[in-house]
CSV table of C-alpha atoms in Angstrom, one decimal:
chain,number,residue,atom,x,y,z
A,201,MET,CA,25.7,143.0,90.6
A,202,ALA,CA,23.5,145.4,88.7
A,203,ASP,CA,24.4,146.9,85.3
A,204,ARG,CA,25.8,150.4,85.4
A,205,VAL,CA,23.7,153.4,86.3
A,206,ALA,CA,23.2,156.1,83.7
A,207,GLY,CA,26.3,158.1,83.1
A,208,VAL,CA,28.7,155.6,84.7
A,209,PRO,CA,30.4,153.5,81.9
A,210,GLY,CA,32.8,151.7,84.1
A,211,ARG,CA,33.0,150.2,87.6
A,212,LEU,CA,36.0,149.1,89.6
A,213,MET,CA,35.1,146.2,91.8
A,214,ALA,CA,37.4,146.6,94.8
A,215,LEU,CA,38.6,143.9,97.1
A,216,PRO,CA,40.6,145.0,100.2
A,217,GLY,CA,43.1,142.9,102.1
A,218,THR,CA,42.4,141.0,105.3
A,219,LEU,CA,40.9,143.0,108.1
A,220,LEU,CA,40.8,146.3,106.1
A,221,PRO,CA,37.4,147.7,105.1
A,222,PRO,CA,36.3,148.1,101.4
A,223,THR,CA,36.2,151.9,102.1
A,224,ILE,CA,40.0,152.1,101.9
A,225,PHE,CA,39.6,152.7,98.2
A,226,ALA,CA,37.4,155.8,98.6
A,227,PRO,CA,40.3,158.3,98.9
A,228,VAL,CA,41.4,157.4,95.4
A,229,ALA,CA,39.7,159.8,93.0
A,230,LEU,CA,38.6,158.3,89.7
A,231,ALA,CA,37.9,159.9,86.3
A,232,ALA,CA,34.4,161.1,86.0
A,233,ASP,CA,33.2,158.1,84.0
A,234,TRP,CA,34.3,155.5,86.6
A,235,ALA,CA,33.0,154.5,90.0
A,236,TRP,CA,34.2,152.3,92.8
A,237,GLN,CA,32.1,149.2,93.8
A,238,PRO,CA,33.6,147.9,97.0
A,239,LEU,CA,33.2,144.1,97.6
A,240,ASP,CA,33.5,143.0,101.3
A,241,TRP,CA,34.7,139.4,100.5
A,242,LEU,CA,35.8,138.8,104.1
A,243,ALA,CA,32.1,139.2,105.2
A,244,GLY,CA,30.9,136.8,102.6
A,245,PRO,CA,29.7,133.1,102.8
A,246,GLY,CA,33.3,131.8,102.7
A,247,ALA,CA,34.0,133.2,106.2
A,248,GLY,CA,37.4,134.2,105.1
A,249,ASP,CA,38.3,131.3,102.7
A,250,LEU,CA,39.9,132.9,99.7
A,251,GLU,CA,38.9,130.1,97.3
A,252,ILE,CA,35.2,130.2,98.4
A,253,ALA,CA,35.2,134.0,98.2
A,254,ALA,CA,36.5,133.8,94.6
A,255,ASP,CA,33.9,131.2,93.6
A,256,GLU,CA,31.1,133.3,95.0
A,257,ILE,CA,32.2,136.4,93.0
A,258,VAL,CA,32.5,134.3,89.8
A,259,THR,CA,29.0,132.8,90.4
A,260,ARG,CA,27.5,136.2,90.7
A,261,TRP,CA,29.4,137.9,87.9
A,262,PRO,CA,27.0,139.3,85.2
A,263,ALA,CA,26.7,137.2,82.1
A,264,ARG,CA,27.9,138.7,78.8
A,265,GLU,CA,27.0,137.6,75.3
A,266,LEU,CA,29.8,136.5,73.1
A,267,GLY,CA,31.3,139.5,71.3
A,268,HIS,CA,29.3,142.0,73.3
A,269,ARG,CA,31.2,144.1,75.9
A,270,GLY,CA,28.0,145.1,77.7
A,271,PRO,CA,26.8,148.4,79.2
A,272,GLY,CA,30.1,149.2,80.9
A,273,HIS,CA,33.6,148.0,81.7
A,274,ARG,CA,34.1,145.9,84.7
A,275,VAL,CA,37.5,146.0,86.2
A,276,LEU,CA,38.6,144.0,89.3
A,277,VAL,CA,40.9,145.6,91.8
A,278,GLY,CA,42.5,143.5,94.5
A,279,ARG,CA,44.9,144.5,97.3
A,280,SER,CA,46.9,142.0,99.3
A,281,ALA,CA,44.7,139.0,100.2
A,282,GLY,CA,42.0,140.7,98.1
A,283,GLY,CA,44.5,140.4,95.2
A,284,VAL,CA,44.7,136.7,95.7
A,285,VAL,CA,40.9,136.5,95.4
A,286,ALA,CA,41.1,138.7,92.3
A,287,LEU,CA,43.7,136.5,90.6
A,288,GLN,CA,41.4,133.5,91.0
A,289,VAL,CA,38.4,135.4,89.7
A,290,ALA,CA,40.3,136.7,86.7
A,291,ALA,CA,41.6,133.3,85.8
A,292,ALA,CA,38.0,131.9,85.9
A,293,LEU,CA,36.3,134.8,84.0
A,294,GLY,CA,38.7,135.1,81.1
A,295,ALA,CA,37.2,137.5,78.5
A,296,ARG,CA,34.3,138.4,80.8
A,297,LEU,CA,36.6,140.6,82.8
A,298,ASP,CA,37.7,143.9,81.1
A,299,GLY,CA,40.7,144.6,83.3
A,300,LEU,CA,42.6,143.6,86.4
A,301,VAL,CA,44.5,145.7,88.9
A,302,LEU,CA,46.7,144.0,91.6
A,303,VAL,CA,48.0,146.0,94.4
A,304,ASP,CA,50.8,144.8,96.8
A,305,THR,CA,50.0,141.1,96.4
A,306,GLY,CA,51.5,137.9,94.9
A,307,ALA,CA,50.7,134.5,93.4
A,308,SER,CA,51.9,132.7,96.5
A,309,ALA,CA,52.9,133.4,100.1
A,310,VAL,CA,56.5,132.2,99.5
A,311,ASP,CA,58.8,134.8,101.2
A,312,HIS,CA,55.9,136.6,102.7
A,313,GLY,CA,57.2,139.3,105.0
A,314,ASP,CA,55.2,138.0,108.0
A,315,PRO,CA,54.8,134.2,107.9
A,316,ASP,CA,53.8,133.8,111.5
A,317,LEU,CA,51.0,136.3,111.4
A,318,PRO,CA,48.1,133.8,111.6
A,319,GLN,CA,49.5,132.2,114.8
A,320,ARG,CA,50.1,135.6,116.4
A,321,LEU,CA,46.6,136.8,115.5
A,322,LEU,CA,45.0,134.0,117.5
A,323,ALA,CA,47.4,134.2,120.4
A,324,GLN,CA,47.5,138.0,120.8
A,325,TRP,CA,44.1,139.3,119.5
A,326,GLY,CA,43.2,142.6,121.1
A,327,GLU,CA,43.7,146.3,120.8
A,328,ALA,CA,47.5,146.1,121.0
A,329,PHE,CA,47.6,143.5,118.2
A,330,ILE,CA,45.2,145.4,116.1
A,331,ASP,CA,47.1,148.6,116.3
A,332,ALA,CA,50.4,146.9,115.5
A,333,PHE,CA,48.8,145.1,112.5
A,334,LEU,CA,47.2,148.3,111.2
A,335,LEU,CA,50.4,150.3,111.6
A,336,ARG,CA,52.3,147.7,109.6
A,337,CYS,CA,49.5,147.7,106.9
A,338,VAL,CA,49.0,151.5,106.4
A,339,GLY,CA,51.8,153.4,108.1
A,340,ARG,CA,51.7,156.0,110.8
A,341,GLU,CA,50.3,158.9,108.9
A,342,ALA,CA,47.4,157.0,107.3
A,343,LEU,CA,46.7,155.3,110.7
A,344,ASP,CA,46.5,158.7,112.3
A,345,ARG,CA,44.0,159.9,109.7
A,346,HIS,CA,41.9,156.8,109.3
A,347,GLY,CA,42.5,154.7,112.4
A,348,ASP,CA,39.1,155.0,114.1
A,349,ALA,CA,37.3,153.6,111.0
A,350,LEU,CA,39.9,150.9,110.5
A,351,ARG,CA,39.8,149.8,114.1
A,352,ARG,CA,36.0,149.6,114.0
A,353,TYR,CA,36.0,147.3,111.0
A,354,THR,CA,38.7,145.1,112.4
A,355,LEU,CA,37.0,144.7,115.7
A,356,ALA,CA,33.7,144.0,114.1
A,357,THR,CA,35.2,141.3,111.8
A,358,GLY,CA,36.9,139.4,114.6
A,359,PRO,CA,39.8,137.0,114.6
A,360,GLU,CA,38.2,133.8,113.2
A,361,ARG,CA,37.5,135.1,109.7
A,362,ALA,CA,40.9,136.8,109.6
A,363,HIS,CA,42.7,133.7,110.7
A,364,ARG,CA,40.9,131.6,108.1
A,365,ALA,CA,41.8,134.2,105.4
A,366,MET,CA,45.5,134.2,106.4
A,367,THR,CA,45.9,130.5,106.5
A,368,SER,CA,43.9,130.1,103.3
A,369,LEU,CA,46.3,132.5,101.6
A,370,ARG,CA,49.4,130.7,102.8
A,371,GLY,CA,48.0,127.4,101.4
A,372,LEU,CA,47.6,128.8,97.8
A,373,ASP,CA,50.0,128.9,94.9
A,374,LEU,CA,48.4,130.5,91.9
A,375,THR,CA,51.5,130.7,89.8
A,376,PRO,CA,50.3,127.9,87.4
A,377,ARG,CA,47.1,129.9,86.8
A,378,LEU,CA,48.6,133.2,85.8
A,379,GLY,CA,48.6,132.2,82.2
A,380,GLU,CA,44.8,131.9,82.3
A,381,ILE,CA,44.4,135.6,82.8
A,382,ARG,CA,43.6,137.2,79.5
A,383,CYS,CA,42.5,140.8,80.3
A,384,PRO,CA,44.7,143.9,80.5
A,385,THR,CA,46.4,143.9,83.9
A,386,LEU,CA,48.1,146.6,86.0
A,387,ILE,CA,50.3,145.6,88.9
A,388,VAL,CA,51.1,148.2,91.5
A,389,HIS,CA,53.7,147.7,94.2
A,390,GLY,CA,54.7,150.0,97.1
A,391,GLN,CA,58.4,150.2,97.3
A,392,GLN,CA,58.3,150.2,101.2
A,393,ASP,CA,55.8,147.3,101.4
A,394,PRO,CA,56.8,145.2,104.5
A,395,ALA,CA,54.6,142.2,103.5
A,396,ARG,CA,55.2,141.7,99.8
A,397,SER,CA,58.5,142.3,98.0
A,398,LEU,CA,59.1,143.6,94.5
A,399,ARG,CA,59.9,140.0,93.6
A,400,HIS,CA,56.3,139.1,94.1
A,401,ALA,CA,55.2,141.9,91.8
A,402,ARG,CA,57.7,141.0,89.1
A,403,ALA,CA,56.6,137.3,89.2
A,404,LEU,CA,53.0,138.5,88.6
A,405,ALA,CA,54.2,140.7,85.7
A,406,SER,CA,56.1,137.9,84.1
A,407,GLY,CA,53.4,135.3,84.5
A,408,ILE,CA,50.4,137.4,83.2
A,409,ALA,CA,50.4,138.2,79.5
A,410,ASP,CA,50.9,141.9,78.6
A,411,ALA,CA,50.8,142.9,82.3
A,412,ARG,CA,52.5,146.2,83.3
A,413,LEU,CA,54.2,147.0,86.6
A,414,LYS,CA,54.2,150.3,88.3
A,415,THR,CA,56.0,151.0,91.6
A,416,LEU,CA,55.0,153.8,94.1
A,417,ASP,CA,56.7,155.4,97.0
A,418,ALA,CA,54.4,153.7,99.4
A,419,GLY,CA,54.0,150.8,101.8
A,420,HIS,CA,51.4,148.0,101.8
A,421,THR,CA,48.3,150.3,101.3
A,422,PRO,CA,48.9,153.0,98.7
A,423,MET,CA,45.2,153.8,98.5
A,424,LEU,CA,45.5,155.4,101.9
A,425,GLU,CA,49.2,156.3,101.9
A,426,ARG,CA,49.5,157.8,98.4
A,427,PRO,CA,46.0,158.0,96.9
A,428,ASP,CA,46.9,160.7,94.3
A,429,ALA,CA,49.8,158.6,93.0
A,430,LEU,CA,47.6,155.5,92.8
A,431,ALA,CA,44.8,157.5,91.1
A,432,ALA,CA,47.3,158.6,88.4
A,433,CYS,CA,48.3,155.0,87.7
A,434,LEU,CA,44.6,154.0,87.4
A,435,ASP,CA,43.7,156.9,85.2
A,436,ASP,CA,46.5,155.9,82.7
A,437,PHE,CA,45.4,152.3,82.8
A,438,LEU,CA,41.7,152.9,82.5
A,439,SER,CA,42.0,155.4,79.7
A,440,GLU,CA,43.4,152.7,77.5
A,441,LEU,CA,40.5,150.4,78.0
A,442,GLY,CA,38.4,152.4,75.5
């Protein structure tokens, strides 16, 4: 990860959910001084294992001298399974991370809206399964607009990495580590999310010191469903980082 380029004082390292490409963040317009830096953790050396993916990001994170904030803010943004990776990274980095944004995720998979998804993925993998999965993730309108790109990424990734990510997620409970997160944190939850309930978001907000919770009229992927509303949340949050 290189330092910022001239004129870009802040980067948002963006981690998508399982089987969705890092490009899902692109529709969310950022203030002029910020830029997206997508991270395709699912394609990394962990082959879908969320703990290995988090360790890899921590290992590559730029060093920072004590008391020096460096050439630009670095904020981690994680959605769904990417949020579970982001939680681990934030707990490990401490003060080396300037901010954390968690979108439609949770500290554990207890009461996940689709507990049997990993088994169905292996048994039913194919175009029909992929379309049903994407429809549940992003909703009909967003699927109509972005479906071709989403399908290409999903097919290219394949079922093995996705299955490993889904089973890895269901084996983690990060609730005990929430107190290790020391950076400003924004939690965004779609009110119509079929996978994660508001209870998941509230548990994150209560476990992370000084975290704030915002709800949106959206499902599981507000960056495609309500990009302007998500951009407004981010703008308010990022403006306070200084």
